Amino acid sequence: MAATGDERGYVRTWQLPGLTPSGSSAATRFQHRAVACSWSRDGKLLATTGDDGQVKLITVPEHKVRRVLRAEGAVLRGLALDPEGAFVAAAASDGGLWLWEAADGTQAHRARGLAAKVGGGVDHTSSESRQPLAWHPDGGTVLAVAGRENDVVLLERLSWHPLEHGGYLAGGHASSITALAFSPNGIYLASGDSDGKVAVWMVDKAVQVSWQQAPAGVTSIAWHPQNNALLLGCADGQYGLWVGPLAQQQQQQGGAAGSQLPSPWQPIDDVLKEADAAAADAVKVDEAGDDDDELAELEDEDADGDGGAPAVIKRRGLKSRAGAPAASSAGGAADSLAGLDDLLDDLDAAAGGAAAAAAAAADPAGRAAPWWRPAPPPPKPQAAVHPGSTPAPAAGCGAGGRFLAYNSLGCVVSKAVDDHHVVEVTFHDTAKHRARVPTLTDFYDFFAAALGPRGVAYISAAAGPQQPSMLVYRCFESWTPGSDWSVALPEGEEAAVVAAGSSVVAVATSRRLLRLYSHAGRQLAVLGLQGQPVAAATPDPGHLAEPGSSLAASRQHLLGLVWAAGPPVDGCGTQQLQYAVYDVSRAVQCCCGPLVLSPGASLAWLGFSREGLLAAMDSAGVLRLRSPEWGGAWVQHLDAPAARAATGSEAPLWPAWLEGGSLMAVVNSSKTPHPQVSPRPLITPVPLGLPGAPADAAPGGALEEEGMRLALAAAAVAAAADGAEGADDAEALAADLAGQRTEADKAGLRLFNAYLKAGRQGRALEAVGALHHTRSIEGALKLANHHHLPSLAERISAFLEQRLHWEDQQQQQQQALLAQQQHSHEWAAAGDDMQTQQDQHDASQATAADAPAAPKAGSGGSSGGGRQPGAAMFGAAAGRAGTAAASAAGQKRKPAGIDAALGSKAGGGGNPFARKKAAK
């Protein structure tokens, strides 16, 4: 696992090695930026802190905050979690040290002015803003802290005081220490400073044994778990691997004999075993000499305490021998002491030789220099996507031209001619579009176009102050001259994406503005965007050209837009994009939300389906459609890599438009991922399908996917019917909805038959519940009788009776609603007639009188044209009648559905399989 914190205060966890997000959301969030993170040894607990002085202990992968520790009035800059999980240490910018007990959150210790201070003027992104802490791997016996004098302070556990011997590692750095790391066995400590120097210390001797120079300030150090190597990170983003920081063979001063330094990852127990082996060898050699004198010297040295074993080695050595039987003679103890002291003498000699060699080396090139690699570049933001366009050809290859736009209506081709370009518009069906669009001489160097049903829009980039970014629109046919128009965008504003529909021309610019124009060039609106625009699309002109299509009429004013919601996700590089769909005719935003992409992918194409569903295809070759159901979820309809693998083809797909259940695309060769202008590309329908996974490998898997796809299309038409404003549009869309449901029922009956053949009667009965029409249910009943399944037929028959009863109730309620509405209209008409008669009577009285008399106070006359109580009564009655009718319409009851057919005792909760019908 890995953990990261960002400027917005979010702390996230990632799975290694793929850096996939762990969990659906951030682990936690601070009010200000996140500063540091530290893992427990088992990786189940994460300690993290931010600028607000809080330390949060979080369980992973649950992402639950177990405890919150507070450093009142402190700005924390370093954090370390005890390997045993008992203590949490934090360093503050004022040099203070905070320690808490992780179990209950009580403060265990606080020291003032112990650590180095971080000034307020230091950039928080630099290495100097860090205050490193490091626990000794052997149960946290020692806590290493960056000191005030460019040194390292080693604190003893529980007492929290510097070690009595070797408590300070000084003299190795000339600037503030910014990184600390113990070796896996704790014998060595690596430290790095803001000037880029890296030093390796032998902890027990407090001596520097090696050093190296990094190209910039050191921000992090990590030891290899099983090799003599250090991984270094620098403030400029570079990282390097230092192989062999410990010289395995160091020459002693004044002698030829060599001494060997212990491995940084070799366990302490193995070090002690080597000490025992060395002691046995020393005994054999010393038998020929004076053992008593040597033993006395060793005992004196041990009594003095000088040059003894390191604190960690002593503790582990005594602990490992605590359960051993006592030595039978003083000679055995002497042998053990002699072996241990011999090993320590060798360590002393090796440390001294390494220190002398490091001090004498004036040229660092004599050491094994680490290799450095520059910081990996951050993922680039999503570039603008122009559906149906191809990139400009390379220099010298521009004779064939390029596509500026390509859809079901035709294509827009740009070709280079001398010092300018020529743009041609060609229609696929010349029988419908007989009028030829004149060739356009392009002096603006258009880079994208949008081919709409009534005209084509072009955009260009700015080429200096004398040539701003342009939007040019040319109509196909017009009843008046001067129908073409252009817009010169303000200085500093660049056109990014463009779209042209039946009633709108839209251009999104670099200033995060969405400018909307009418077909004639009138400004409609200027909207602000939350990020840089990425893509824009309108329904395909081929869908809008369908004669008599009420669905096309309801969807012709849609506009889809995608913009960047934030920087790409580090590690995987997935783009963070946001989408929105607008209805220009009503000036409303229909839907918006995050755009779903494959991991590490970016947007490659944007468009609409025939039903008006927003569709997006990413660079991984996955096509998704936004469903009006399930809260606007994105449903995958095509996985191009999987489809190529199934067919054995490696040719990439270039999407053009959606047509029914297929993606109309150009199948390119692997050498040319984009289609060429000449010869004309061949459009190939690629069938759509949901990524289904049928249970028990049932034979109806493909039919299930087809049913889900048709249900999605029917849901889109139902959503359009619900949003219809006029009665005529509602009736026409209701007819389209009936047709869509008929197609869905046909697929449902095929699925029902497949279930019967496979012996899956339970699934077959559930498929009956998803049918929309009564005739479809009757067809399922016939199929059940044909397969001689009386039990299933009986349940289908019961469900059919309930459906018929429910439809009768609906019809009766609709008739009652119409009668109430007619009655309310009659009452309202009667009230209007009485008001008219009263007005005529008042007018005749006023004409007959010579002079109008002032009305008396409190009289029931209608001076001033007030309504009579009778008319008010009729109006109130009409309102009550309308309210009662609406209430009756909202209380329609539905049958119990398939549960009743199965014999369930559940109360009548309505038919869960019947689609909601709009009451108009």
Short mmCIF file of C-alpha atoms in Angstrom, two decimals, residues 80-496:
data_model
loop_
_atom_site.label_atom_id
_atom_site.label_comp_id
_atom_site.label_asym_id
_atom_site.label_seq_id
_atom_site.Cartn_x
_atom_site.Cartn_y
_atom_site.Cartn_z
CA ALA A 80 6.42 8.78 12.51
CA LEU A 81 4.43 5.81 13.80
CA ASP A 82 6.13 3.45 16.25
CA PRO A 83 6.84 0.01 14.69
CA GLU A 84 5.15 -1.57 17.69
CA GLY A 85 2.11 0.68 17.21
CA ALA A 86 2.39 2.06 20.76
CA PHE A 87 3.52 5.66 20.16
CA VAL A 88 3.02 8.39 17.58
CA ALA A 89 5.75 11.04 17.24
CA ALA A 90 5.38 14.40 15.51
CA ALA A 91 7.74 17.35 15.02
CA ALA A 92 6.45 20.93 14.92
CA SER A 93 7.75 23.92 13.00
CA ASP A 94 8.82 25.64 16.26
CA GLY A 95 11.20 22.78 17.07
CA GLY A 96 8.86 21.04 19.50
CA LEU A 97 8.46 17.27 19.73
CA TRP A 98 5.08 15.67 20.49
CA LEU A 99 4.52 12.03 21.49
CA TRP A 100 1.17 10.34 22.09
CA GLU A 101 0.11 6.86 23.10
CA ALA A 102 -1.73 5.40 20.15
CA ALA A 103 -4.02 3.24 22.30
CA ASP A 104 -5.87 6.03 24.14
CA GLY A 105 -4.46 9.24 22.64
CA THR A 106 -2.89 10.53 25.85
CA GLN A 107 0.18 12.70 25.55
CA ALA A 108 3.26 10.68 26.51
CA HIS A 109 5.89 13.40 26.20
CA ARG A 110 6.48 16.90 24.88
CA ALA A 111 9.87 18.55 24.39
CA ARG A 112 10.42 22.17 23.41
CA GLY A 113 13.24 23.33 21.19
CA LEU A 114 14.65 19.86 20.63
CA ALA A 115 14.15 19.58 16.86
CA ALA A 116 15.19 22.02 14.18
CA LYS A 117 12.95 25.00 13.54
CA VAL A 118 11.30 25.72 10.21
CA GLY A 119 10.89 29.43 9.50
CA GLY A 120 7.63 30.85 8.26
CA GLY A 121 9.24 32.11 5.05
CA VAL A 122 10.31 28.65 3.88
CA ASP A 123 8.40 27.33 0.90
CA HIS A 124 6.35 24.35 2.05
CA THR A 125 7.18 22.51 -1.18
CA SER A 126 10.96 22.68 -0.59
CA SER A 127 13.01 20.10 1.27
CA GLU A 128 13.80 22.62 4.03
CA SER A 129 10.19 22.54 5.22
CA ARG A 130 10.50 18.90 6.33
CA GLN A 131 11.32 17.73 9.85
CA PRO A 132 12.10 14.03 9.56
CA LEU A 133 11.60 11.45 12.29
CA ALA A 134 12.62 7.78 12.26
CA TRP A 135 12.04 4.90 14.71
CA HIS A 136 14.59 2.15 15.17
CA PRO A 137 13.27 -1.04 13.53
CA ASP A 138 14.04 -3.09 16.65
CA GLY A 139 10.78 -2.28 18.43
CA GLY A 140 11.34 1.47 18.34
CA THR A 141 14.09 1.42 20.98
CA VAL A 142 15.50 4.67 19.56
CA LEU A 143 13.79 7.68 17.97
CA ALA A 144 15.94 9.72 15.57
CA VAL A 145 15.13 13.44 15.34
CA ALA A 146 16.66 16.15 13.14
CA GLY A 147 18.46 18.42 15.64
CA ARG A 148 18.94 22.16 15.80
CA GLU A 149 22.69 22.08 15.01
CA ASN A 150 22.40 20.22 11.71
CA ASP A 151 22.84 16.98 13.62
CA VAL A 152 20.78 13.92 14.46
CA VAL A 153 19.52 13.39 18.03
CA LEU A 154 18.93 9.79 19.14
CA LEU A 155 16.30 9.59 21.91
CA GLU A 156 15.91 6.59 24.17
CA ARG A 157 12.49 5.02 24.34
CA LEU A 158 10.31 5.84 27.36
CA SER A 159 12.82 8.26 28.93
CA TRP A 160 12.84 10.35 25.73
CA HIS A 161 16.33 11.65 26.55
CA PRO A 162 19.39 11.48 24.26
CA LEU A 163 21.39 8.27 24.55
CA GLU A 164 24.14 8.45 27.14
CA HIS A 165 26.73 7.26 24.60
CA GLY A 166 26.35 8.32 20.97
CA GLY A 167 23.19 10.36 21.43
CA TYR A 168 24.25 12.91 18.81
CA LEU A 169 25.42 12.27 15.23
CA ALA A 170 27.22 15.51 14.43
CA GLY A 171 29.72 16.86 11.96
CA GLY A 172 28.31 15.28 8.82
CA HIS A 173 26.05 18.05 7.54
CA ALA A 174 26.39 21.77 6.94
CA SER A 175 22.65 22.40 6.36
CA SER A 176 19.37 21.31 7.89
CA ILE A 177 18.62 17.59 7.83
CA THR A 178 15.57 16.77 5.74
CA ALA A 179 15.45 12.95 5.57
CA LEU A 180 16.24 10.06 7.97
CA ALA A 181 16.07 6.29 7.57
CA PHE A 182 17.36 3.36 9.66
CA SER A 183 18.74 0.33 7.87
CA PRO A 184 16.58 -2.80 8.08
CA ASN A 185 18.66 -4.22 10.95
CA GLY A 186 19.16 -0.85 12.67
CA ILE A 187 22.98 -0.87 12.59
CA TYR A 188 23.12 2.13 10.24
CA LEU A 189 21.27 5.41 9.85
CA ALA A 190 21.13 7.35 6.58
CA SER A 191 20.56 11.11 6.69
CA GLY A 192 20.13 13.71 3.95
CA ASP A 193 20.20 17.50 4.08
CA SER A 194 18.83 20.41 2.09
CA ASP A 195 22.12 20.79 0.18
CA GLY A 196 21.88 17.27 -1.21
CA LYS A 197 24.45 15.52 0.96
CA VAL A 198 23.62 11.96 2.07
CA ALA A 199 25.56 10.46 4.99
CA VAL A 200 25.56 6.91 6.35
CA TRP A 201 26.26 6.54 10.08
CA MET A 202 27.14 3.56 12.24
CA VAL A 203 24.71 4.16 15.09
CA ASP A 204 26.57 2.50 17.96
CA LYS A 205 29.87 4.32 17.21
CA ALA A 206 28.23 7.63 16.15
CA VAL A 207 30.65 7.75 13.21
CA GLN A 208 30.07 8.49 9.53
CA VAL A 209 31.12 5.59 7.33
CA SER A 210 30.12 6.88 3.88
CA TRP A 211 28.57 9.82 2.10
CA GLN A 212 27.33 10.87 -1.32
CA GLN A 213 26.24 14.08 -3.04
CA ALA A 214 22.80 14.36 -4.63
CA PRO A 215 21.96 16.92 -7.34
CA ALA A 216 19.38 18.70 -5.12
CA GLY A 217 17.99 18.76 -1.61
CA VAL A 218 17.12 15.31 -0.32
CA THR A 219 13.44 14.74 0.49
CA SER A 220 13.31 10.98 1.14
CA ILE A 221 15.59 7.99 1.78
CA ALA A 222 14.74 4.29 1.70
CA TRP A 223 16.97 1.26 2.29
CA HIS A 224 16.68 -1.79 0.09
CA PRO A 225 15.22 -4.60 2.23
CA GLN A 226 17.75 -7.23 1.09
CA ASN A 227 20.59 -5.41 -0.64
CA ASN A 228 23.28 -2.88 0.07
CA ALA A 229 21.53 0.00 -1.69
CA LEU A 230 19.75 3.28 -0.96
CA LEU A 231 16.92 4.90 -2.93
CA LEU A 232 17.07 8.70 -2.81
CA GLY A 233 14.48 11.32 -3.74
CA CYS A 234 15.32 14.97 -4.40
CA ALA A 235 13.41 18.24 -4.23
CA ASP A 236 13.71 18.78 -8.00
CA GLY A 237 11.81 15.56 -8.69
CA GLN A 238 14.79 13.37 -9.53
CA TYR A 239 15.36 10.03 -7.91
CA GLY A 240 18.49 7.89 -7.73
CA LEU A 241 19.69 4.47 -6.62
CA TRP A 242 22.95 4.43 -4.65
CA VAL A 243 24.35 0.91 -4.92
CA GLY A 244 26.93 -0.07 -2.32
CA PRO A 245 26.82 2.81 0.17
CA LEU A 246 28.83 0.63 2.58
CA ALA A 247 32.34 -0.34 1.45
CA GLN A 248 32.51 -4.07 2.08
CA GLN A 249 36.28 -4.12 2.32
CA GLN A 250 37.81 -1.08 4.03
CA GLN A 251 41.57 -0.88 4.42
CA GLN A 252 42.76 -0.17 7.94
CA GLN A 253 44.97 2.77 8.46
CA GLY A 254 48.63 1.74 8.34
CA GLY A 255 47.97 -1.93 7.59
CA ALA A 256 47.10 -4.27 4.75
CA ALA A 257 44.61 -6.37 6.59
CA GLY A 258 40.97 -5.73 5.77
CA SER A 259 37.90 -5.64 7.97
CA GLN A 260 34.34 -6.21 6.88
CA LEU A 261 31.33 -4.05 7.79
CA PRO A 262 28.10 -5.88 8.64
CA SER A 263 25.39 -5.94 6.03
CA PRO A 264 22.67 -3.28 6.49
CA TRP A 265 19.93 -5.89 6.20
CA GLN A 266 21.52 -8.85 8.00
CA PRO A 267 19.48 -9.60 11.17
CA ILE A 268 21.07 -8.92 14.54
CA ASP A 269 20.80 -12.59 15.50
CA ASP A 270 22.99 -13.47 12.52
CA VAL A 271 25.46 -10.81 13.62
CA LEU A 272 25.63 -12.46 17.04
CA LYS A 273 26.14 -15.87 15.46
CA GLU A 274 29.09 -14.48 13.57
CA ALA A 275 30.36 -13.11 16.90
CA ASP A 276 30.15 -16.56 18.41
CA ALA A 277 32.00 -18.04 15.45
CA ALA A 278 34.66 -15.35 15.75
CA ALA A 279 34.93 -16.08 19.48
CA ALA A 280 35.51 -19.77 18.79
CA ASP A 281 38.27 -18.92 16.33
CA ALA A 282 39.81 -16.50 18.81
CA VAL A 283 39.89 -19.19 21.51
CA LYS A 284 41.76 -21.57 19.24
CA VAL A 285 44.35 -18.93 18.43
CA ASP A 286 44.73 -17.69 22.00
CA GLU A 287 45.32 -21.17 23.50
CA ALA A 288 49.00 -20.84 22.61
CA GLY A 289 49.31 -17.48 24.42
CA ASP A 290 48.58 -16.14 27.82
CA ASP A 291 44.83 -16.55 28.19
CA ASP A 292 44.75 -15.14 31.70
CA ASP A 293 46.27 -11.80 30.72
CA GLU A 294 43.91 -11.35 27.76
CA LEU A 295 40.93 -12.28 29.86
CA ALA A 296 41.91 -9.73 32.46
CA GLU A 297 42.22 -7.03 29.82
CA LEU A 298 38.87 -7.92 28.36
CA GLU A 299 37.24 -7.84 31.79
CA ASP A 300 38.79 -4.44 32.48
CA GLU A 301 37.51 -3.08 29.17
CA ASP A 302 34.06 -4.44 29.84
CA ALA A 303 34.06 -2.96 33.33
CA ASP A 304 35.06 0.46 32.01
CA GLY A 305 32.16 0.40 29.51
CA ASP A 306 34.23 2.08 26.80
CA GLY A 307 34.05 0.56 23.38
CA GLY A 308 31.32 -1.86 24.41
CA ALA A 309 28.73 -3.26 22.11
CA PRO A 310 26.09 -0.92 20.77
CA ALA A 311 23.05 -0.49 22.94
CA VAL A 312 20.87 -2.40 20.53
CA ILE A 313 23.34 -5.27 20.09
CA LYS A 314 23.91 -5.53 23.83
CA ARG A 315 20.20 -5.66 24.56
CA ARG A 316 19.46 -8.26 21.94
CA GLY A 317 22.56 -10.27 22.86
CA LEU A 318 21.67 -10.45 26.53
CA LYS A 319 18.06 -11.18 25.70
CA SER A 320 18.98 -14.04 23.39
CA ARG A 321 21.13 -15.56 26.13
CA ALA A 322 18.74 -15.00 29.00
CA GLY A 323 17.26 -18.46 28.75
CA ALA A 324 20.58 -20.25 28.25
CA PRO A 325 22.10 -22.32 31.11
CA ALA A 326 24.82 -20.66 33.14
CA ALA A 327 28.44 -21.27 32.08
CA SER A 328 30.08 -24.09 33.99
CA SER A 329 33.35 -22.23 34.24
CA ALA A 330 34.75 -18.77 33.92
CA GLY A 331 36.50 -19.84 30.76
CA GLY A 332 33.20 -20.20 28.88
CA ALA A 333 32.13 -16.69 29.81
CA ALA A 334 35.56 -15.39 28.93
CA ASP A 335 35.38 -17.04 25.53
CA SER A 336 32.00 -15.44 24.84
CA LEU A 337 33.21 -12.01 25.90
CA ALA A 338 36.38 -12.39 23.91
CA GLY A 339 34.45 -13.29 20.77
CA LEU A 340 32.07 -10.35 21.16
CA ASP A 341 34.88 -7.90 21.83
CA ASP A 342 36.86 -9.19 18.88
CA LEU A 343 33.86 -8.50 16.65
CA LEU A 344 33.49 -5.02 18.11
CA ASP A 345 37.18 -4.37 17.60
CA ASP A 346 36.75 -5.29 13.96
CA LEU A 347 33.76 -2.94 13.72
CA ASP A 348 35.79 -0.15 15.34
CA ALA A 349 38.62 -0.67 12.88
CA ALA A 350 36.26 -0.79 9.91
CA ALA A 351 34.43 2.33 11.04
CA GLY A 352 37.70 4.17 11.58
CA GLY A 353 39.02 3.15 8.20
CA ALA A 354 35.76 4.14 6.47
CA ALA A 355 35.75 7.51 8.20
CA ALA A 356 39.38 8.14 7.25
CA ALA A 357 38.74 7.11 3.67
CA ALA A 358 35.67 9.36 3.46
CA ALA A 359 37.61 12.30 4.91
CA ALA A 360 40.57 11.74 2.60
CA ALA A 361 38.50 11.42 -0.59
CA ALA A 362 38.58 14.89 -2.11
CA ASP A 363 37.08 13.77 -5.41
CA PRO A 364 33.68 12.15 -4.98
CA ALA A 365 34.07 10.54 -8.39
CA GLY A 366 36.23 7.91 -6.75
CA ARG A 367 33.15 6.45 -5.02
CA ALA A 368 30.43 4.45 -6.68
CA ALA A 369 28.20 7.28 -7.84
CA PRO A 370 24.47 6.55 -7.94
CA TRP A 371 22.56 6.71 -11.18
CA TRP A 372 19.97 9.45 -11.37
CA ARG A 373 16.77 9.61 -13.29
CA PRO A 374 14.74 12.77 -13.91
CA ALA A 375 11.33 13.04 -12.36
CA PRO A 376 8.67 11.34 -14.46
CA PRO A 377 6.62 13.99 -16.23
CA PRO A 378 3.16 14.49 -14.76
CA PRO A 379 0.25 13.25 -16.85
CA LYS A 380 -0.73 15.80 -19.46
CA PRO A 381 -4.20 17.33 -19.26
CA GLN A 382 -6.77 16.13 -21.73
CA ALA A 383 -6.32 17.81 -25.12
CA ALA A 384 -9.35 19.08 -27.00
CA VAL A 385 -11.21 16.36 -28.92
CA HIS A 386 -12.99 17.11 -32.21
CA PRO A 387 -15.28 14.19 -33.16
CA GLY A 388 -14.88 13.22 -36.78
CA SER A 389 -11.65 15.12 -37.35
CA THR A 390 -8.17 13.81 -38.11
CA PRO A 391 -4.81 15.41 -37.27
CA ALA A 392 -3.00 17.55 -39.79
CA PRO A 393 -0.73 15.54 -42.09
CA ALA A 394 3.02 15.75 -41.67
CA ALA A 395 5.09 18.15 -43.74
CA GLY A 396 5.37 16.95 -47.29
CA CYS A 397 2.37 14.62 -46.93
CA GLY A 398 -0.42 17.15 -47.14
CA ALA A 399 -1.61 16.50 -50.67
CA GLY A 400 -4.37 14.17 -49.49
CA GLY A 401 -5.72 16.63 -46.96
CA ARG A 402 -7.47 15.90 -43.67
CA PHE A 403 -10.97 15.60 -42.27
CA LEU A 404 -12.24 18.55 -40.27
CA ALA A 405 -15.57 16.79 -39.62
CA TYR A 406 -17.17 13.44 -40.46
CA ASN A 407 -20.66 12.19 -39.56
CA SER A 408 -23.67 10.46 -41.10
CA LEU A 409 -24.54 13.57 -43.14
CA GLY A 410 -21.20 13.98 -44.91
CA CYS A 411 -17.65 15.19 -44.37
CA VAL A 412 -15.60 18.38 -44.40
CA VAL A 413 -12.16 18.07 -46.03
CA SER A 414 -9.32 20.58 -45.88
CA LYS A 415 -6.56 20.46 -48.50
CA ALA A 416 -3.42 22.56 -48.75
CA VAL A 417 -3.06 24.65 -51.90
CA ASP A 418 0.01 26.88 -52.18
CA ASP A 419 -0.02 29.24 -49.17
CA HIS A 420 -3.59 28.54 -48.05
CA HIS A 421 -6.14 25.76 -47.69
CA VAL A 422 -9.29 24.86 -49.56
CA VAL A 423 -12.26 23.42 -47.65
CA GLU A 424 -14.85 21.20 -49.34
CA VAL A 425 -18.15 19.91 -47.98
CA THR A 426 -19.35 16.59 -49.39
CA PHE A 427 -22.64 14.82 -48.59
CA HIS A 428 -23.02 11.05 -48.50
CA ASP A 429 -26.53 11.07 -49.98
CA THR A 430 -26.52 13.44 -52.91
CA ALA A 431 -30.17 12.65 -53.66
CA LYS A 432 -31.26 14.45 -50.47
CA HIS A 433 -28.67 17.20 -50.73
CA ARG A 434 -28.53 18.11 -54.37
CA ALA A 435 -27.33 21.65 -53.82
CA ARG A 436 -23.55 21.74 -53.90
CA VAL A 437 -21.87 23.76 -51.17
CA PRO A 438 -19.34 26.16 -52.69
CA THR A 439 -15.68 25.56 -51.93
CA LEU A 440 -14.30 27.78 -49.18
CA THR A 441 -10.87 29.40 -49.46
CA ASP A 442 -9.38 29.11 -45.99
CA PHE A 443 -6.97 31.88 -45.04
CA TYR A 444 -7.50 31.35 -41.30
CA ASP A 445 -6.10 27.82 -41.17
CA PHE A 446 -9.17 26.12 -39.63
CA PHE A 447 -8.28 23.17 -37.41
CA ALA A 448 -11.79 21.82 -36.68
CA ALA A 449 -15.33 22.01 -38.00
CA ALA A 450 -18.85 20.94 -37.06
CA LEU A 451 -21.17 19.68 -39.80
CA GLY A 452 -24.77 20.41 -38.80
CA PRO A 453 -28.12 19.85 -40.51
CA ARG A 454 -28.37 23.49 -41.65
CA GLY A 455 -24.76 24.59 -42.03
CA VAL A 456 -21.14 24.05 -41.11
CA ALA A 457 -19.11 25.92 -38.46
CA TYR A 458 -15.31 26.36 -38.53
CA ILE A 459 -12.88 27.49 -35.85
CA SER A 460 -9.29 28.68 -36.12
CA ALA A 461 -6.50 29.62 -33.74
CA ALA A 462 -5.11 33.12 -33.34
CA ALA A 463 -2.06 34.02 -35.40
CA GLY A 464 -0.98 37.27 -33.75
CA PRO A 465 -2.83 40.43 -32.74
CA GLN A 466 -3.88 41.11 -36.34
CA GLN A 467 -5.55 37.71 -36.76
CA PRO A 468 -7.62 36.65 -33.74
CA SER A 469 -9.24 33.27 -33.20
CA MET A 470 -12.22 32.97 -35.53
CA LEU A 471 -15.62 31.27 -35.65
CA VAL A 472 -17.05 31.10 -39.18
CA TYR A 473 -20.50 29.72 -40.05
CA ARG A 474 -21.79 28.99 -43.55
CA CYS A 475 -25.41 28.06 -44.26
CA PHE A 476 -26.36 25.38 -46.78
CA GLU A 477 -29.52 27.10 -47.96
CA SER A 478 -31.00 30.48 -47.09
CA TRP A 479 -33.89 32.60 -48.28
CA THR A 480 -31.95 35.83 -47.84
CA PRO A 481 -28.47 36.96 -48.82
CA GLY A 482 -25.87 37.57 -46.11
CA SER A 483 -26.76 34.43 -44.18
CA ASP A 484 -23.10 33.53 -43.59
CA TRP A 485 -21.46 35.13 -40.56
CA SER A 486 -18.24 35.06 -38.53
CA VAL A 487 -17.06 36.02 -35.04
CA ALA A 488 -13.62 37.36 -34.14
CA LEU A 489 -13.04 36.33 -30.53
CA PRO A 490 -11.55 38.88 -28.11
CA GLU A 491 -7.81 39.08 -27.75
CA GLY A 492 -6.41 36.34 -25.55
CA GLU A 493 -9.41 34.06 -26.10
CA GLU A 494 -8.97 30.95 -28.24
CA ALA A 495 -11.68 28.74 -29.70
CA ALA A 496 -11.26 25.23 -28.30
#
